[in-house]
CSV table of C-alpha atoms in Angstrom, one decimal:
chain,number,residue,atom,x,y,z
A,1,MET,CA,113.6,78.9,109.8
A,2,SER,CA,111.4,81.5,108.1
A,3,GLU,CA,112.2,85.2,108.6
A,4,PRO,CA,109.4,87.4,110.1
A,5,CYS,CA,107.6,90.0,108.0
A,6,VAL,CA,104.6,92.2,108.1
A,7,LEU,CA,101.8,92.2,105.6
A,8,ALA,CA,101.1,95.9,104.9
A,9,VAL,CA,97.8,96.6,103.1
A,10,ASP,CA,96.5,99.8,101.5
A,11,ALA,CA,92.8,99.4,101.3
A,12,GLY,CA,91.2,101.5,98.6
A,13,GLY,CA,87.7,101.5,97.1
A,14,THR,CA,88.7,99.7,93.9
A,15,SER,CA,91.7,97.6,94.9
A,16,LEU,CA,93.7,96.3,97.8
A,17,LYS,CA,97.4,96.9,97.4
A,18,ALA,CA,99.9,95.1,99.6
A,19,ALA,CA,103.5,94.2,100.2
A,20,LEU,CA,105.6,92.2,102.6
A,21,VAL,CA,107.8,94.4,104.8
A,22,GLN,CA,110.7,93.1,106.9
A,23,PRO,CA,111.9,94.6,110.2
A,24,GLY,CA,113.7,97.9,109.6
A,25,GLY,CA,111.2,99.0,107.0
A,26,ARG,CA,112.5,97.1,104.0
A,27,ILE,CA,109.9,96.1,101.4
A,28,VAL,CA,110.6,92.6,100.1
A,29,PRO,CA,111.4,92.8,96.4
A,30,ASP,CA,108.8,91.1,94.2
A,31,SER,CA,106.3,91.0,97.1
A,32,PHE,CA,103.8,93.5,95.8
A,33,LEU,CA,100.2,92.2,95.5
A,34,GLN,CA,97.0,93.8,94.2
A,35,VAL,CA,93.5,92.4,94.4
A,36,PRO,CA,90.4,94.2,92.9
A,37,VAL,CA,87.6,95.0,95.3
A,38,ASP,CA,84.3,96.7,94.7
A,39,SER,CA,83.6,98.8,97.7
A,40,ARG,CA,79.9,98.9,96.6
A,41,GLY,CA,79.7,95.1,96.3
A,42,SER,CA,78.0,92.6,98.6
A,43,ALA,CA,79.5,91.6,101.9
A,44,GLU,CA,80.5,88.3,100.5
A,45,GLU,CA,82.3,89.9,97.5
A,46,ILE,CA,84.2,92.3,99.8
A,47,ALA,CA,85.1,89.6,102.3
A,48,GLY,CA,86.2,87.4,99.4
A,49,ALA,CA,88.6,90.1,98.1
A,50,TYR,CA,90.2,90.5,101.5
A,51,SER,CA,90.5,86.8,102.0
A,52,ALA,CA,92.0,86.3,98.6
A,53,LEU,CA,94.6,88.9,99.4
A,54,ALA,CA,95.5,87.2,102.7
A,55,ARG,CA,95.7,83.8,100.9
A,56,ASP,CA,97.9,85.1,98.1
A,57,ALA,CA,100.2,86.9,100.7
A,58,GLY,CA,100.5,83.8,102.8
A,59,LYS,CA,101.5,81.7,99.7
A,60,LEU,CA,104.0,84.3,98.5
A,61,ALA,CA,105.6,84.6,101.9
A,62,GLY,CA,106.1,80.9,102.0
A,63,LYS,CA,107.7,80.9,98.6
A,64,LEU,CA,110.1,83.6,99.8
A,65,GLY,CA,111.0,81.9,103.0
A,66,LEU,CA,109.1,84.4,105.1
A,67,GLU,CA,106.5,84.2,107.8
A,68,ILE,CA,103.8,86.8,108.2
A,69,VAL,CA,103.7,87.6,111.9
A,70,ARG,CA,101.5,90.7,111.7
A,71,ALA,CA,99.1,92.4,109.3
A,72,SER,CA,98.5,96.1,109.2
A,73,VAL,CA,95.7,97.7,107.1
A,74,CYS,CA,95.4,101.4,106.3
A,75,ILE,CA,91.9,102.4,105.3
A,76,PRO,CA,89.9,105.6,105.2
A,77,GLY,CA,87.2,106.4,107.7
A,78,PRO,CA,84.9,106.6,109.4
A,79,PHE,CA,86.3,103.4,110.9
A,80,ASP,CA,86.7,101.9,114.4
A,81,TYR,CA,90.4,101.4,114.2
A,82,ALA,CA,90.8,99.7,117.5
A,83,GLY,CA,88.0,97.3,116.9
A,84,GLY,CA,88.7,96.8,113.2
A,85,VAL,CA,85.2,97.6,112.1
A,86,SER,CA,84.1,99.7,109.1
A,87,LEU,CA,81.7,102.6,109.9
A,88,MET,CA,81.6,103.9,106.3
A,89,LYS,CA,78.4,104.5,104.5
A,90,HIS,CA,79.7,106.2,101.3
A,91,LYS,CA,81.5,103.0,100.4
A,92,TYR,CA,81.8,99.5,101.9
A,93,GLN,CA,78.1,99.9,102.9
A,94,SER,CA,77.4,96.2,102.9
A,95,VAL,CA,80.0,95.6,105.6
A,96,PHE,CA,79.0,98.5,107.9
A,97,GLY,CA,79.6,97.3,111.5
A,98,VAL,CA,81.3,94.1,110.3
A,99,PRO,CA,84.7,93.2,111.9
A,100,LEU,CA,87.4,92.9,109.2
A,101,ARG,CA,90.1,91.3,111.4
A,102,PRO,CA,88.7,87.7,111.1
A,103,TRP,CA,89.1,87.8,107.3
A,104,PHE,CA,92.9,87.8,107.9
A,105,ILE,CA,93.0,85.6,110.9
A,106,LYS,CA,91.0,82.8,109.2
A,107,THR,CA,93.7,82.5,106.5
A,108,LEU,CA,96.9,83.7,108.2
A,109,GLY,CA,96.3,82.3,111.7
A,110,ASN,CA,95.9,84.1,115.0
A,111,ILE,CA,98.3,87.0,114.3
A,112,PRO,CA,97.9,90.6,115.4
A,113,VAL,CA,95.9,92.6,112.8
A,114,THR,CA,95.9,96.4,113.2
A,115,PHE,CA,94.1,99.2,111.4
A,116,LEU,CA,95.0,102.8,110.9
A,117,HIS,CA,93.7,105.8,108.8
A,118,ASP,CA,95.2,106.0,105.3
A,119,SER,CA,96.5,109.6,105.9
A,120,THR,CA,98.1,108.5,109.1
A,121,ALA,CA,99.9,105.7,107.3
A,122,PHE,CA,101.0,108.1,104.6
A,123,LEU,CA,102.7,110.5,107.1
A,124,LEU,CA,104.3,107.7,109.1
A,125,GLY,CA,105.8,106.2,105.9
A,126,ALA,CA,106.8,109.5,104.4
A,127,VAL,CA,108.7,111.0,107.3
A,128,LYS,CA,112.4,110.2,107.4
A,129,ALA,CA,114.6,110.0,110.5
A,130,GLU,CA,116.6,113.1,109.5
A,131,GLU,CA,113.3,115.1,109.2
A,132,LEU,CA,112.2,114.0,112.6
A,133,ALA,CA,115.5,115.3,114.0
A,134,ARG,CA,114.9,118.7,112.4
A,135,HIS,CA,111.2,119.2,112.7
A,136,ARG,CA,109.1,119.0,115.8
A,137,ARG,CA,105.8,119.6,114.0
A,138,ILE,CA,105.1,117.9,110.7
A,139,CYS,CA,101.9,117.5,108.6
A,140,GLY,CA,100.9,115.6,105.5
A,141,VAL,CA,98.4,116.7,102.9
A,142,ILE,CA,97.1,113.9,100.7
A,143,ILE,CA,95.5,115.1,97.4
A,144,GLY,CA,93.7,112.5,95.3
A,145,THR,CA,90.1,111.3,95.0
A,146,GLY,CA,89.6,113.3,98.3
A,147,LEU,CA,91.6,115.6,100.5
A,148,GLY,CA,93.4,113.9,103.5
A,149,PHE,CA,95.4,115.4,106.3
A,150,ALA,CA,97.6,114.0,109.1
A,151,SER,CA,99.8,115.7,111.7
A,152,MET,CA,102.7,114.7,113.9
A,153,TYR,CA,104.1,116.4,117.1
A,154,ASP,CA,107.6,115.4,118.3
A,155,GLY,CA,107.4,112.1,116.4
A,156,GLN,CA,104.0,111.2,117.7
A,157,MET,CA,100.9,111.0,115.5
A,158,ASN,CA,98.1,113.4,116.4
A,159,LEU,CA,95.0,111.2,116.5
A,160,ASN,CA,91.4,111.7,117.7
A,161,PRO,CA,89.8,109.3,120.2
A,162,GLN,CA,88.6,107.0,117.4
A,163,GLY,CA,92.1,106.6,116.0
A,164,GLY,CA,91.5,108.9,113.0
A,165,PRO,CA,93.4,112.1,112.3
A,166,GLY,CA,93.4,114.7,115.1
A,167,ILE,CA,93.0,117.4,112.5
A,168,SER,CA,90.7,116.9,109.5
A,169,ILE,CA,90.4,119.4,106.6
A,170,PHE,CA,88.3,117.8,103.8
A,171,ALA,CA,84.9,118.9,105.2
A,172,ARG,CA,86.0,122.4,106.3
A,173,PRO,CA,83.7,125.1,104.8
A,174,PHE,CA,85.4,126.8,101.9
A,175,GLY,CA,83.9,128.9,99.1
A,176,GLU,CA,80.5,127.6,98.2
A,177,GLY,CA,81.2,124.1,99.6
A,178,THR,CA,84.0,122.3,101.4
A,179,ALA,CA,87.8,122.3,101.0
A,180,GLU,CA,87.6,118.9,99.2
A,181,ASP,CA,85.3,120.5,96.6
A,182,TYR,CA,88.2,122.8,95.6
A,183,VAL,CA,91.2,120.6,96.2
A,184,SER,CA,90.8,117.1,94.8
A,185,ARG,CA,90.6,115.1,91.6
A,186,ARG,CA,87.1,116.2,90.9
A,187,ALA,CA,87.9,119.8,91.6
A,188,ILE,CA,90.5,119.8,88.8
A,189,GLU,CA,88.3,117.9,86.4
A,190,ARG,CA,85.4,120.2,87.1
A,191,ALA,CA,87.5,123.3,86.6
A,192,TYR,CA,88.8,122.0,83.2
A,193,SER,CA,85.3,121.1,82.2
A,194,ARG,CA,84.0,124.6,82.9
A,195,LYS,CA,86.6,126.1,80.6
A,196,HIS,CA,86.0,123.5,77.9
A,197,PRO,CA,82.3,122.6,78.2
A,198,GLN,CA,82.2,121.2,74.7
A,199,ARG,CA,84.8,118.6,75.3
A,200,ALA,CA,84.7,115.2,77.1
A,201,VAL,CA,86.3,115.7,80.5
A,202,PRO,CA,89.8,114.1,80.5
A,203,SER,CA,91.2,112.4,83.6
A,204,VAL,CA,93.2,114.5,86.0
A,205,LYS,CA,96.3,112.7,84.9
A,206,ASP,CA,95.6,113.8,81.3
A,207,ILE,CA,95.0,117.3,82.4
A,208,ALA,CA,98.4,117.3,84.2
A,209,GLY,CA,100.0,116.1,81.0
A,210,LEU,CA,98.4,118.9,79.0
A,211,ALA,CA,99.6,121.4,81.6
A,212,MET,CA,103.1,120.2,81.4
A,213,ALA,CA,102.9,120.4,77.6
A,214,GLY,CA,102.1,124.1,77.8
A,215,ASP,CA,98.2,124.1,77.8
A,216,PRO,CA,97.4,127.3,79.7
A,217,VAL,CA,93.9,126.3,80.6
A,218,ALA,CA,95.1,123.0,82.1
A,219,ALA,CA,97.9,124.8,83.9
A,220,ASP,CA,95.5,127.3,85.4
A,221,CYS,CA,93.4,124.4,86.9
A,222,PHE,CA,96.4,123.3,89.0
A,223,LYS,CA,97.5,126.8,89.8
A,224,ASP,CA,94.0,127.7,91.1
A,225,MET,CA,94.0,124.5,93.2
A,226,GLY,CA,97.4,125.4,94.7
A,227,ARG,CA,96.1,128.9,95.7
A,228,ARG,CA,93.0,127.4,97.3
A,229,LEU,CA,95.0,124.8,99.2
A,230,GLY,CA,97.2,127.5,100.6
A,231,GLN,CA,94.0,129.4,101.7
A,232,VAL,CA,92.8,126.2,103.4
A,233,LEU,CA,96.1,125.5,105.1
A,234,ARG,CA,97.2,129.0,106.2
A,235,ASP,CA,95.4,129.2,109.5
A,236,ILE,CA,96.2,125.6,110.4
A,237,ILE,CA,99.9,125.9,109.7
A,238,GLU,CA,100.1,129.2,111.6
A,239,LYS,CA,98.2,127.9,114.6
A,240,GLU,CA,99.9,124.5,114.9
A,241,GLN,CA,103.3,125.9,113.9
A,242,PHE,CA,104.1,123.2,111.4
A,243,THR,CA,107.6,123.5,109.9
A,244,LEU,CA,107.3,120.7,107.3
A,245,VAL,CA,104.4,120.0,105.0
A,246,LEU,CA,104.7,116.7,103.0
A,247,LEU,CA,102.4,116.3,100.0
A,248,GLY,CA,101.0,112.9,99.0
A,249,GLY,CA,98.3,111.4,96.9
A,250,ALA,CA,98.3,110.8,93.1
A,251,ILE,CA,97.9,114.5,92.3
A,252,SER,CA,101.0,115.5,94.3
A,253,LYS,CA,103.0,113.6,91.7
A,254,SER,CA,102.4,116.7,89.6
A,255,SER,CA,103.2,119.1,92.5
A,256,GLU,CA,105.4,121.3,90.3
A,257,LEU,CA,102.2,122.5,88.7
A,258,PHE,CA,100.8,124.0,91.9
A,259,ILE,CA,103.5,124.3,94.6
A,260,PRO,CA,104.6,127.8,93.6
A,261,GLN,CA,101.0,129.1,94.0
A,262,LEU,CA,100.6,127.1,97.3
A,263,ARG,CA,103.7,128.8,98.7
A,264,ASP,CA,102.6,132.2,97.4
A,265,ALA,CA,99.3,131.8,99.4
A,266,LEU,CA,101.3,131.3,102.6
A,267,PRO,CA,103.2,134.6,102.9
A,268,GLY,CA,105.2,135.0,106.1
A,269,LEU,CA,105.2,131.3,107.0
A,270,ASN,CA,108.5,129.5,106.9
A,271,ALA,CA,107.2,125.9,106.6
A,272,GLU,CA,109.1,123.7,104.1
A,273,ILE,CA,106.6,122.4,101.5
A,274,ARG,CA,107.5,119.5,99.2
A,275,PRO,CA,106.2,116.2,97.9
A,276,ALA,CA,107.0,113.0,99.8
A,277,GLY,CA,110.0,111.0,98.6
A,278,ASP,CA,108.0,108.0,97.5
A,279,ILE,CA,104.3,108.8,97.3
A,280,ASP,CA,103.2,105.4,96.2
A,281,LEU,CA,105.1,103.4,98.9
A,282,ALA,CA,104.6,105.7,101.9
A,283,PRO,CA,101.2,104.3,103.0
A,284,LEU,CA,102.5,100.7,102.9
A,285,LEU,CA,105.7,101.7,104.8
A,286,GLY,CA,103.6,103.6,107.3
A,287,ALA,CA,101.2,100.7,107.8
A,288,ALA,CA,104.1,98.4,108.6
A,289,LYS,CA,105.5,100.9,111.1
A,290,SER,CA,102.2,101.2,113.0
């Protein structure tokens, strides 16, 4: 008899990442899948990518002696998480208002398919049992292409009526724009470009490598971002009394470049601030928990 598992999916704008997760939160070894998707493609192309992922996952589960009994997809908003319908216009435009759930059911059978915000999935997957025992109020900050935020009170996610994060920070007014304009991949790349206008702009990963190698200009880009993130978070942490701040997203893999400045920008606050234990796996683990 096949053992049950959950298909956990992290739906990005360029690829769909997935894994099979068994009860208890164990990711099945060698069950990772990735299918390219063009979020600006046609409805048929996007549906095809999701269907291909479901098909590949079903075949893999069978080979491993597993049965997919549920699928859970973490995806950014705006999104109707209860209905499983994308409401995004900045990407996935061609499937605006289209239900995504049937793409999985058609291939995997009439199983439950749930959806949650990607920042919610990150925090659910990042928080450990011992942290829940020590912290009543926890938040997660996801720094990557954009700036995500999620919060948890007494072990329960803080969500808005649409199922998205109860607190959102990316569009908060800051400086001459929004918080995301100053804390994100493009913020770091823009800052580096301003100081080296004659050079081709390297990726944020390359800028981090330069900073770790001792390049003061690259290092300042991360330090400035840390200070600005602290300015964005200060009132929120103080008001909501968060005692643990977990950092996620690709840029948080280089958190040593900006955490000191982030902490310095939060004087008098006793919140513990650190990167999540496994930044890459947290969204998949969180999706499986939902």
